[in-house]
PDB file of C-alpha atoms and ligand atoms in Angstrom:
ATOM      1  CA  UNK A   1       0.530 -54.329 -46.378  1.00 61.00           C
ATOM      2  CA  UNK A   2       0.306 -57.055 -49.254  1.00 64.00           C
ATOM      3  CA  UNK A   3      -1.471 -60.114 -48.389  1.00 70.00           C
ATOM      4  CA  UNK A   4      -3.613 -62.274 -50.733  1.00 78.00           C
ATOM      5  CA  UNK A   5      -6.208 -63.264 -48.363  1.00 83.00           C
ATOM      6  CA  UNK A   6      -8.472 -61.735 -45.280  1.00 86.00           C
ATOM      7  CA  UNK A   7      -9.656 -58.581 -44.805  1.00 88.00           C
ATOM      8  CA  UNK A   8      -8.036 -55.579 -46.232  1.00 90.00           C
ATOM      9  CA  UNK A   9      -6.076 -53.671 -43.641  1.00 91.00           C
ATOM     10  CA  UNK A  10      -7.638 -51.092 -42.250  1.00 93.00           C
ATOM     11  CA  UNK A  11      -5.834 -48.318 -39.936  1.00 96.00           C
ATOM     12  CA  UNK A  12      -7.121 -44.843 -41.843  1.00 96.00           C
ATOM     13  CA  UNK A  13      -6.323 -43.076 -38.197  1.00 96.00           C
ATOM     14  CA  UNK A  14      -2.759 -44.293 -38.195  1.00 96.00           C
ATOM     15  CA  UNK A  15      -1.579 -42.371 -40.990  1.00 95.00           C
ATOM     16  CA  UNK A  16      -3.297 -39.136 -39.182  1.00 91.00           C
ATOM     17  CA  UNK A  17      -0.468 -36.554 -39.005  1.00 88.00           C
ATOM     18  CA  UNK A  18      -2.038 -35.415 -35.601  1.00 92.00           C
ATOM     19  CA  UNK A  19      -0.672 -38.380 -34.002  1.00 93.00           C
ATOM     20  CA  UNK A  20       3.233 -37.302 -33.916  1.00 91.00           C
ATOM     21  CA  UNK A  21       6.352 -38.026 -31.947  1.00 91.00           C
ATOM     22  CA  UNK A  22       7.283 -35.290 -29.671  1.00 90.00           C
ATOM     23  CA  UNK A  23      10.906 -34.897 -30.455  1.00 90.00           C
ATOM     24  CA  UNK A  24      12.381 -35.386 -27.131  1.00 97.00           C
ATOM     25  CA  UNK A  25      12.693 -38.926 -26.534  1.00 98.00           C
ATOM     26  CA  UNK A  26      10.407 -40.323 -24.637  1.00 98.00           C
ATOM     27  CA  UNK A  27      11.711 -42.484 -21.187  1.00 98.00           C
ATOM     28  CA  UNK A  28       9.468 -45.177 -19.528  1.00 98.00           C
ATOM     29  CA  UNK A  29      11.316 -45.978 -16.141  1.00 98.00           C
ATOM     30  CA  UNK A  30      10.753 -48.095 -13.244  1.00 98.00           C
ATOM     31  CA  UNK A  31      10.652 -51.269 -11.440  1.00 96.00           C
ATOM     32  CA  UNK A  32       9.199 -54.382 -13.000  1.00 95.00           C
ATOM     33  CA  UNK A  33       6.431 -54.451  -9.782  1.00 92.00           C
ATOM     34  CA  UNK A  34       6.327 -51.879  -7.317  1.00 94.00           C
ATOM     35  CA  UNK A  35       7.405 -53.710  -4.357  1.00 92.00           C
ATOM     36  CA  UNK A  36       6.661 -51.373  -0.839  1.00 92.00           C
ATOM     37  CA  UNK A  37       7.447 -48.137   0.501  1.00 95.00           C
ATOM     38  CA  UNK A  38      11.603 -48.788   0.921  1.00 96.00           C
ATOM     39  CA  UNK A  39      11.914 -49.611  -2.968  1.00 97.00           C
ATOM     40  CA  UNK A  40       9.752 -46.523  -3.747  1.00 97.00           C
ATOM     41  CA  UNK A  41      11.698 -44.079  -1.681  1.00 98.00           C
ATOM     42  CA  UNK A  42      15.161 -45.286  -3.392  1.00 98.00           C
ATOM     43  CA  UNK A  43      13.978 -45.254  -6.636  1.00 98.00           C
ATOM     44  CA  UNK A  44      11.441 -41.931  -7.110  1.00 98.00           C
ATOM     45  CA  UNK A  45      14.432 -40.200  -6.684  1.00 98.00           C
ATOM     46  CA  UNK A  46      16.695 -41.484  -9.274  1.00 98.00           C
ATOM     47  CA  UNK A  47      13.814 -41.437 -12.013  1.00 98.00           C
ATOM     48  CA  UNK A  48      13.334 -37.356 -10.832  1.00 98.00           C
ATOM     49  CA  UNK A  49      17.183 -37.216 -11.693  1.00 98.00           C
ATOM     50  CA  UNK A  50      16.860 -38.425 -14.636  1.00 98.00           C
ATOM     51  CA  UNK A  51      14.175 -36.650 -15.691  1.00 98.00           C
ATOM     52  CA  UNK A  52      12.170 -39.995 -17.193  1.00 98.00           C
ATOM     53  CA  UNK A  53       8.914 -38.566 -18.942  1.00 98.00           C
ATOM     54  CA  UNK A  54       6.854 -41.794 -17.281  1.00 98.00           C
ATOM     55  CA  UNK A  55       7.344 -43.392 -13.772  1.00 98.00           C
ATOM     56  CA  UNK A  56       6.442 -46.899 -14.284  1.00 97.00           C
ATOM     57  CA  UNK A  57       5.911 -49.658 -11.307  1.00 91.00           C
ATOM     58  CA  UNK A  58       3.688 -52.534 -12.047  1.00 85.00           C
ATOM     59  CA  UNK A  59       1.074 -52.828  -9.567  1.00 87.00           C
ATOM     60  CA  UNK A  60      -2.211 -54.241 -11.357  1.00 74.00           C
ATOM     61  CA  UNK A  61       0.269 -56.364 -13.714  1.00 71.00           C
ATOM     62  CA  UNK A  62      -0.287 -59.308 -15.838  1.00 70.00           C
ATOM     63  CA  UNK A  63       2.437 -61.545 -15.529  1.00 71.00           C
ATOM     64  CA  UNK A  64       2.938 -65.214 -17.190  1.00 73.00           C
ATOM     65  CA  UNK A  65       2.397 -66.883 -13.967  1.00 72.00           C
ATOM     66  CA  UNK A  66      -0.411 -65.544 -11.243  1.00 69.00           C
ATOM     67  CA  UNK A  67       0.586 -64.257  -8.195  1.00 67.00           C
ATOM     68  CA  UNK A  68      -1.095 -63.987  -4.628  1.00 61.00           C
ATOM     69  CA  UNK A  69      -0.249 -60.560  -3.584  1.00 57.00           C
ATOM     70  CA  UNK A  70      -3.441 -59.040  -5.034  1.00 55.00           C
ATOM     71  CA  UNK A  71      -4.851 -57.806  -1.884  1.00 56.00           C
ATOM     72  CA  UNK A  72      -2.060 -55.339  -1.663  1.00 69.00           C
ATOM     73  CA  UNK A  73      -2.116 -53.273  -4.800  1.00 84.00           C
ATOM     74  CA  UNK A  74      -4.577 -50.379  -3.982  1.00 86.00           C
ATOM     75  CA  UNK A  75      -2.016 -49.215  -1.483  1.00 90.00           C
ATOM     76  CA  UNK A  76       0.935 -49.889  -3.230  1.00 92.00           C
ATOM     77  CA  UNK A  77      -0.598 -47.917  -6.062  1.00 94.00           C
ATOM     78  CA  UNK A  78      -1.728 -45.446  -3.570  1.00 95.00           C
ATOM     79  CA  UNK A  79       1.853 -44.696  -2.388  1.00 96.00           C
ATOM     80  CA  UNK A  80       3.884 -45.222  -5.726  1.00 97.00           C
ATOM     81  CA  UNK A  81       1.156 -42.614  -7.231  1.00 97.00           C
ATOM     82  CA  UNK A  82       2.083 -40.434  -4.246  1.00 98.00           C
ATOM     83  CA  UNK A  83       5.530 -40.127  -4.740  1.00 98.00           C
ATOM     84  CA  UNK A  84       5.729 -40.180  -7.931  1.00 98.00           C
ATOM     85  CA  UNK A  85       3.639 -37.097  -8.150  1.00 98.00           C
ATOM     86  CA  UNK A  86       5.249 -35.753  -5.322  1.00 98.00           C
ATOM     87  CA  UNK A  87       8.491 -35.731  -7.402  1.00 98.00           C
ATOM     88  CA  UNK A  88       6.839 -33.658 -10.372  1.00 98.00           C
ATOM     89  CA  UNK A  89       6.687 -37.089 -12.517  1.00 98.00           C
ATOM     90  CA  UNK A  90       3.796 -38.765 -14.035  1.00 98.00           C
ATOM     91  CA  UNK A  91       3.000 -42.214 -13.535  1.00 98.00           C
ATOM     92  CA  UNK A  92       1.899 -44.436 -15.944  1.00 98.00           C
ATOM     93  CA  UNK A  93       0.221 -47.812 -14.674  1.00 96.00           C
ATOM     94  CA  UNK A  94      -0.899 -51.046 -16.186  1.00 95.00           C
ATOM     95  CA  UNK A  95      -4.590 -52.001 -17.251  1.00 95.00           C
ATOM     96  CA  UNK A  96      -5.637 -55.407 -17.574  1.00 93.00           C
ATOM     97  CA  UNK A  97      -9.344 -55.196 -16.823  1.00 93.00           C
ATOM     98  CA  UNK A  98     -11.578 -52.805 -18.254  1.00 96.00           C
ATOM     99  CA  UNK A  99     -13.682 -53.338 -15.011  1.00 94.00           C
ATOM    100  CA  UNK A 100     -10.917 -51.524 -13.076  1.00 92.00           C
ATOM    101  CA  UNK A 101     -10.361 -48.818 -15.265  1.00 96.00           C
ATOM    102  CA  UNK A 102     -12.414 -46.261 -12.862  1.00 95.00           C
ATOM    103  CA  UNK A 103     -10.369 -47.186  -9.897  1.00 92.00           C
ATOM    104  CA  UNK A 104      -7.000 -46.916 -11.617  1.00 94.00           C
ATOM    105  CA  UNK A 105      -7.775 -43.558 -13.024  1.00 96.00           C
ATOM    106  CA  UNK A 106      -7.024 -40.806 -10.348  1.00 97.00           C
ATOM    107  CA  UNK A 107      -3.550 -42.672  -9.971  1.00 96.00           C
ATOM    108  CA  UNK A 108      -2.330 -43.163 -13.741  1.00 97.00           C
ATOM    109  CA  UNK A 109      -0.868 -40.246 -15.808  1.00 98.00           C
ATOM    110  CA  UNK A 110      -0.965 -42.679 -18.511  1.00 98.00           C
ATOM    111  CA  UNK A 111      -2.506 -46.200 -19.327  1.00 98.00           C
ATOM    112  CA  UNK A 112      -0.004 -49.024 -20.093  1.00 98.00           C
ATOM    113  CA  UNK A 113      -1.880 -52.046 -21.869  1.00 98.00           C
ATOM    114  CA  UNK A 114       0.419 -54.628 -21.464  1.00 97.00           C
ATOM    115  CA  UNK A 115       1.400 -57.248 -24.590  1.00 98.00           C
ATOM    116  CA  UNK A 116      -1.192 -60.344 -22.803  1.00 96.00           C
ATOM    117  CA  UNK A 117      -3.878 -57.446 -23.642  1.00 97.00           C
ATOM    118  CA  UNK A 118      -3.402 -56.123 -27.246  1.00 98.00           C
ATOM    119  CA  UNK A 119      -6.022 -57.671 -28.213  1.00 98.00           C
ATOM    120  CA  UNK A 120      -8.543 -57.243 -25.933  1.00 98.00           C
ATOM    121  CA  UNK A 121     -10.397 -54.756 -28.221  1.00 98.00           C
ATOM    122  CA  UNK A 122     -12.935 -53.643 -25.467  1.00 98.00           C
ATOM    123  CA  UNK A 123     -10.227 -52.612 -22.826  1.00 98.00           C
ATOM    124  CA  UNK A 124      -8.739 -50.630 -25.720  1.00 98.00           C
ATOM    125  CA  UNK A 125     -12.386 -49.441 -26.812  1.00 98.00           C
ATOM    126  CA  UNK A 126     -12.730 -47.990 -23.500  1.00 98.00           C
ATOM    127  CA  UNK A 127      -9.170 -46.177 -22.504  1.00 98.00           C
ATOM    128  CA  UNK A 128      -9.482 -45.029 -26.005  1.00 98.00           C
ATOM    129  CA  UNK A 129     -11.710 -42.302 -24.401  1.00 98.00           C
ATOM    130  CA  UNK A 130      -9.430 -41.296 -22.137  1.00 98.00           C
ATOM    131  CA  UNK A 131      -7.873 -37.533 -22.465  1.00 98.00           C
ATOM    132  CA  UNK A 132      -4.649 -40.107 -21.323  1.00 98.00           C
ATOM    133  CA  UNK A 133      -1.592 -40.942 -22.682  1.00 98.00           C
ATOM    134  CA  UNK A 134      -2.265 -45.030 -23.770  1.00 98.00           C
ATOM    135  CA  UNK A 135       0.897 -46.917 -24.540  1.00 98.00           C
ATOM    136  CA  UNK A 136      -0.065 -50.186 -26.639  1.00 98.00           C
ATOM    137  CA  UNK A 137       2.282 -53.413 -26.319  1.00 98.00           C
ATOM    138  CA  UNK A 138       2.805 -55.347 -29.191  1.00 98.00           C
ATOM    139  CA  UNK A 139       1.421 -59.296 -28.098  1.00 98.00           C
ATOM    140  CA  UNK A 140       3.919 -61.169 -28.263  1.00 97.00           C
ATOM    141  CA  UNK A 141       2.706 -63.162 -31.475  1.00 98.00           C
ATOM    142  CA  UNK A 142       0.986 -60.623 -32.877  1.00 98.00           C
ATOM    143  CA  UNK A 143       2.062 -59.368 -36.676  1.00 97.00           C
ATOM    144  CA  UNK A 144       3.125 -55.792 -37.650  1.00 97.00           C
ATOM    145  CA  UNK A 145      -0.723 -55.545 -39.222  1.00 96.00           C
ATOM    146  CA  UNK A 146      -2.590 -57.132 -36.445  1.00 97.00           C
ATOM    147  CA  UNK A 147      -0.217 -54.507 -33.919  1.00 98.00           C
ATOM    148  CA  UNK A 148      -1.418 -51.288 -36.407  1.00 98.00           C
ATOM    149  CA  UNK A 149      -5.384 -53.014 -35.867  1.00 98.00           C
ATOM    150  CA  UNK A 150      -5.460 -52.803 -32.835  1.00 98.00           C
ATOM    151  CA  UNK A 151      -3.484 -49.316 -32.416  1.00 98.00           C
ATOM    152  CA  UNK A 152      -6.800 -48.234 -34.435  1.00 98.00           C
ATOM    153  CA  UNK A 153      -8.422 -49.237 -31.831  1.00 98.00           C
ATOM    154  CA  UNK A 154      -6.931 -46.370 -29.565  1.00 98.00           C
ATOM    155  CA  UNK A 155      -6.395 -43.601 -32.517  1.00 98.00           C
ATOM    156  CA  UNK A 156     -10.304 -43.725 -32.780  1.00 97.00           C
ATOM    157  CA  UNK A 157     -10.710 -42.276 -29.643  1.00 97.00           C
ATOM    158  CA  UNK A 158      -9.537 -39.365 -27.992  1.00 97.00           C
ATOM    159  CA  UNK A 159      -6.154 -40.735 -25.950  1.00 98.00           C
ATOM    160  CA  UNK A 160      -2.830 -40.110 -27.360  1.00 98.00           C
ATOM    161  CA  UNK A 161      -1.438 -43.623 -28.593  1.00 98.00           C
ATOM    162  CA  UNK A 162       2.458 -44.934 -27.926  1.00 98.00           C
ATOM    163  CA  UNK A 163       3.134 -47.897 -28.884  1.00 98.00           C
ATOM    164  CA  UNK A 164       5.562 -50.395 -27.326  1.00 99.00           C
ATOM    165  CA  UNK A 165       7.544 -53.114 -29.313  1.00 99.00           C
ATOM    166  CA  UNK A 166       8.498 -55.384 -26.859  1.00 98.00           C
ATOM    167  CA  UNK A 167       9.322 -59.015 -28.445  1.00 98.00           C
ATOM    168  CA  UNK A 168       7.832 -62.223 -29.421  1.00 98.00           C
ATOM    169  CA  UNK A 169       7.807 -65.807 -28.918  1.00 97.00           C
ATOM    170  CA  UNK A 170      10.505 -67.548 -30.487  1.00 97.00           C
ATOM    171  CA  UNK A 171      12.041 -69.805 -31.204  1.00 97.00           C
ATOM    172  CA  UNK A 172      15.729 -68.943 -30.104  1.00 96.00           C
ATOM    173  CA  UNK A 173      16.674 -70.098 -26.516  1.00 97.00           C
ATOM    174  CA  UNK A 174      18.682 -67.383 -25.570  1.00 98.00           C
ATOM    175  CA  UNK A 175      16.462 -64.868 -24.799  1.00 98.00           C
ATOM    176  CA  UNK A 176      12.979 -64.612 -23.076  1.00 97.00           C
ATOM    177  CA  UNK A 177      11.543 -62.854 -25.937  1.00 98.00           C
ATOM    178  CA  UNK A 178      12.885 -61.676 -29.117  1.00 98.00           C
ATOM    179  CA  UNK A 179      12.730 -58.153 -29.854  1.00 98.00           C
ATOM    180  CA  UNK A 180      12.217 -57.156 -33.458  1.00 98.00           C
ATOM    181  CA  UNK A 181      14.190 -54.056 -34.058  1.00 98.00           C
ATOM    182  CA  UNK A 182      12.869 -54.250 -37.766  1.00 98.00           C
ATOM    183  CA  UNK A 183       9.259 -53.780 -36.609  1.00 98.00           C
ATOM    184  CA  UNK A 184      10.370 -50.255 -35.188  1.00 98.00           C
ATOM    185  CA  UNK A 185      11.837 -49.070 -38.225  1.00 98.00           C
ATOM    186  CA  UNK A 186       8.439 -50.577 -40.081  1.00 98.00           C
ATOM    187  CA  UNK A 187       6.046 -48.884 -38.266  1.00 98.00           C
ATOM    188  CA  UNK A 188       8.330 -45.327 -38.241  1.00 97.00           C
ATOM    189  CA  UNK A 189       7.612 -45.748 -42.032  1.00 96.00           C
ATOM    190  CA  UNK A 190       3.819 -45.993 -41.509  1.00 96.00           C
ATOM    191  CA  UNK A 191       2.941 -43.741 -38.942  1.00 96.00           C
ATOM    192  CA  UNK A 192       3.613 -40.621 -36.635  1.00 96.00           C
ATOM    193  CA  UNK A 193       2.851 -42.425 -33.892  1.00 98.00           C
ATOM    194  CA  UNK A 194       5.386 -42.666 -31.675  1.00 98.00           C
ATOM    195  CA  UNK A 195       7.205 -46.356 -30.798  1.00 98.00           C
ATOM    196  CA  UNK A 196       8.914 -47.035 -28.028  1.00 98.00           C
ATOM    197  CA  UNK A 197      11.477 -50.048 -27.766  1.00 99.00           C
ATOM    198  CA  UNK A 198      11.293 -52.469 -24.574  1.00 98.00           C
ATOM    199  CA  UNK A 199      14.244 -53.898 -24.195  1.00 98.00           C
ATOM    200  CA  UNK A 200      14.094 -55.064 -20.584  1.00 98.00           C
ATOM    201  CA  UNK A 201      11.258 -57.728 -21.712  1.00 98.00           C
ATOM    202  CA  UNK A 202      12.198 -57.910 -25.706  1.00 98.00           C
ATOM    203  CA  UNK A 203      15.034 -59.947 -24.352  1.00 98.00           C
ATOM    204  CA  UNK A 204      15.156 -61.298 -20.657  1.00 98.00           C
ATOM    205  CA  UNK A 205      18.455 -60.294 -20.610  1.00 98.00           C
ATOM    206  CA  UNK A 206      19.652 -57.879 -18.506  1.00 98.00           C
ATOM    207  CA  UNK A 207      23.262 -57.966 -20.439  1.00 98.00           C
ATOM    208  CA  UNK A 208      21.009 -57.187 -23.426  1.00 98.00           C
ATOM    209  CA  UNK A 209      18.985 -54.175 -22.213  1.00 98.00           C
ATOM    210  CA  UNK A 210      21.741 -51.778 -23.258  1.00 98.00           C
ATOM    211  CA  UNK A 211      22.721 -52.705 -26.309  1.00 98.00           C
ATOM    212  CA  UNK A 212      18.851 -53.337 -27.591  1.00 98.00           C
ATOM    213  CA  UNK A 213      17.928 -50.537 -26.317  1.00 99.00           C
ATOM    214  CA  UNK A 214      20.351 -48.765 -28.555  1.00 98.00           C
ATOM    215  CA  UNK A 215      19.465 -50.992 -31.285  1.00 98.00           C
ATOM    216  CA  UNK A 216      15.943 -50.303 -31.501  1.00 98.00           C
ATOM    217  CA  UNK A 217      16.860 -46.113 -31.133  1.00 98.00           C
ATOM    218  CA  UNK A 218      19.226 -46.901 -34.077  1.00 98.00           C
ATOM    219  CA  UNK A 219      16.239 -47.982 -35.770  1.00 98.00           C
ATOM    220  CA  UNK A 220      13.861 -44.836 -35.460  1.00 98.00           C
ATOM    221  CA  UNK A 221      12.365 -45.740 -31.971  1.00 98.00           C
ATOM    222  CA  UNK A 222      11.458 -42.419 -30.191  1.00 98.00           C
ATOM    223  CA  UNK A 223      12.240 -43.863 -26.849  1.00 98.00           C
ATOM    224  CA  UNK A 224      12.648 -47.006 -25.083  1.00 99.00           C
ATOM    225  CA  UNK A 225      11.273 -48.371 -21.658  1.00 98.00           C
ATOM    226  CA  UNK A 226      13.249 -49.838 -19.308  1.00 98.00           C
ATOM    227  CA  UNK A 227      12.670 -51.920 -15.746  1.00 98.00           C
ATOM    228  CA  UNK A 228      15.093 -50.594 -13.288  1.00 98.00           C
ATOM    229  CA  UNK A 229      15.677 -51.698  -9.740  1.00 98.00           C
ATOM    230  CA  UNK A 230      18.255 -50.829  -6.753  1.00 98.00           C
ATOM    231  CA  UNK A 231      18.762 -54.378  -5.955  1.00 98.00           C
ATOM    232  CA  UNK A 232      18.345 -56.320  -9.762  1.00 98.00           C
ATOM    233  CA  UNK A 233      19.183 -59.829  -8.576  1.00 97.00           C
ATOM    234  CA  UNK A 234      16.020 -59.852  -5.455  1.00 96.00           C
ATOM    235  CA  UNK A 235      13.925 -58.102  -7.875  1.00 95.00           C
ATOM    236  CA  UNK A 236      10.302 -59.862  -6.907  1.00 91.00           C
ATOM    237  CA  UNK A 237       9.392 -60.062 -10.431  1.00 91.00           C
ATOM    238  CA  UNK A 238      11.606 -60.428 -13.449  1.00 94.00           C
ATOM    239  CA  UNK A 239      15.172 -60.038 -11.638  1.00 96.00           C
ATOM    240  CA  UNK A 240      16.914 -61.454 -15.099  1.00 98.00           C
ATOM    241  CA  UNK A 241      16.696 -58.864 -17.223  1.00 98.00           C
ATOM    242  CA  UNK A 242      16.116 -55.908 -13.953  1.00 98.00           C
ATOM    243  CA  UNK A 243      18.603 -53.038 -15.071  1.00 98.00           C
ATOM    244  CA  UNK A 244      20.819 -51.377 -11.848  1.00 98.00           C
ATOM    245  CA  UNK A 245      18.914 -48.110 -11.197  1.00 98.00           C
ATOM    246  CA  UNK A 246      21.637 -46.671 -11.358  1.00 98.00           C
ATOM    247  CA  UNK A 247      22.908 -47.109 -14.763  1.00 98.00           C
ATOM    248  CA  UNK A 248      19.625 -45.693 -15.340  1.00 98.00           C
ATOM    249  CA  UNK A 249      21.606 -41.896 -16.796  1.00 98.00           C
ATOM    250  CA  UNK A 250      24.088 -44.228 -18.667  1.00 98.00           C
ATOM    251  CA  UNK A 251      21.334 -45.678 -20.946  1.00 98.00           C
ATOM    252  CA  UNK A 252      19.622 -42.583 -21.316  1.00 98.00           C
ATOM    253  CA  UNK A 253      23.377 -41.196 -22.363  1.00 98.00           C
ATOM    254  CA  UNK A 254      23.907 -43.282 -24.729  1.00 98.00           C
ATOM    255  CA  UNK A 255      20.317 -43.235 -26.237  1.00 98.00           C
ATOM    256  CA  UNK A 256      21.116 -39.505 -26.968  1.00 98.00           C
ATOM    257  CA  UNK A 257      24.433 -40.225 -28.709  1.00 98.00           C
ATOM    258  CA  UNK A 258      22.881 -42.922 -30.940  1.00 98.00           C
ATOM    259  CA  UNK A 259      20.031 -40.226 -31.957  1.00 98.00           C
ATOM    260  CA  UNK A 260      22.433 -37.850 -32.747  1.00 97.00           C
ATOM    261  CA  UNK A 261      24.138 -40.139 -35.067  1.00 97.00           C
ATOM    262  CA  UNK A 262      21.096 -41.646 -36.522  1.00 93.00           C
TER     263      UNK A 262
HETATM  264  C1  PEP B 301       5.334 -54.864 -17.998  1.00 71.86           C
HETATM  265  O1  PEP B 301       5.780 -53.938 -18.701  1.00 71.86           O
HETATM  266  O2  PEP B 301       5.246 -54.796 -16.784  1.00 71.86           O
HETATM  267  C2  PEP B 301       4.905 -56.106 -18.650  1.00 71.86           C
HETATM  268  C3  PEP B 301       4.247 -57.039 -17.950  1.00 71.86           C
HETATM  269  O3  PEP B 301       5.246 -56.195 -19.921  1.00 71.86           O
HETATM  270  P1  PEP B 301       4.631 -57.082 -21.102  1.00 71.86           P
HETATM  271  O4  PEP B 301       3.160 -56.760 -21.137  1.00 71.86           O
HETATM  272  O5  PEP B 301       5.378 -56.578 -22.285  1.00 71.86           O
HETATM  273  O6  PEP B 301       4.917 -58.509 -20.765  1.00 71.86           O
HETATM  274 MN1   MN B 302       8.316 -56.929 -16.134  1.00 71.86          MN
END
């Protein structure tokens, strides 16, 4: 990366050939935060449908604002993990303290370090370890060689790294976040490491999720991640940019028909 002052980059492991996309694209599905034991049972099925590689449902979640429903989360994680599992899926969960690593572990497939956490290098220190999948978020003002940093971070270890663009701060007002489909097609040129394109939070917009989420497969992205719920408008947590579960097959439709022509 050329830059006249700093530190030199330096991401040896992210140039490592063992760290490369599975060709089948890879599908991160679920609701934004898993909400009870109704929402589970309509949605669990529609992800087994589809087939999604990773059940998502926020449960230990950082979200811009806090929220007082903490109490709750063991057993919502208890009976998302349970279903989930039950369906022959794998569930990947959020981390966003290293102190509750242990007690997330028997229910995640696969770590999700969400874009607040990036940088906390000693969260990713520690899942790093894992025999896990570990999907990375870009922060939301991070650069392209602050995002490959701290993806070292991970490839030094012993998980297997995805990373996640999913949008920064900006200064345009008519999205949430601004998803930089550029970035994808950057890092593709860098690494084997597979990216994954959020569209659901790179824009806020549920009328954008679609045709993002095509955008960013356009541009090299080996799969995409998407927030799906059976009732998008009285979604508990971001409801504006929720995606109808199911349209779920019609995104993952068109995804393949983009790679095809890519
Ligand atoms: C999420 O995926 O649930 C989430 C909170 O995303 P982000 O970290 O990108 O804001
Ligand atoms: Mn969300």
């Amino acid at each position: 990366m050329r830059r006249t002052w700093g530190p030199a980059p330096c991401y040896p492991n992210i140039f490592n050939r063992k760290f490369a996309a599975p060709g089948k694209t890879i599908v991160i599905a679920g609701p934004c935060s898993v909400e009870g034991e109704e929402q589970i049972a309509k949605i669990v099925p529609v992800l087994k449908d589809c087939g999604v590689t990773f059940a998502r449902g926020g449960v230990f979640r950082a979200g811009t604002y806090p929220r007082d429903n903490f109490g709750l989360q063991e057993t919502i994680l208890k009976q998302w993990a349970f279903a989930v599992r039950e369906a022959g899926l794998r569930t990947i969960v959020e981390v966003i303290d290293i102190r509750e690593i242990d007690k997330i572990e028997p229910y995640a497939d696969a770590f999700q370090v969400g874009a607040r956490h990036c940088q906390d290098y000693a969260l990713l220190r520690e899942l790093s370890w894992s025999h896990k999948t570990v999907t990375l978020k870009r922060g939301m003002g991070m650069t392209l060689d602050e995002f490959l940093g701290a993806a070292e971070y991970l490839t030094r270890g012993r998980c297997t790294p995805i990373l996640i663009e999913r949008g920064s701060a900006t200064h345009m007002n008519h999205v949430r976040w601004d998803l930089s489909v550029s970035l994808i097609a950057a890092v593709k040129g860098m690494t084997g490491i597979p990216i994954l394109v959020d569209a659901s939070h790179g824009t806020g917009r549920r009328d954008l999720v679609l045709p993002m989420t095509l955008a960013g497969i356009a541009a090299g992205a080996d799969g995409f991640l998407i927030e799906v719920h059976p009732d998008p408008d009285n979604s508990l947590s971001d409801a504006d940019q929720a995606w109808p579960l199911e349209g779920l097959k019609t995104v993952m439709d068109r995804v393949e028909a983009v790679k095809r022509a890519r």
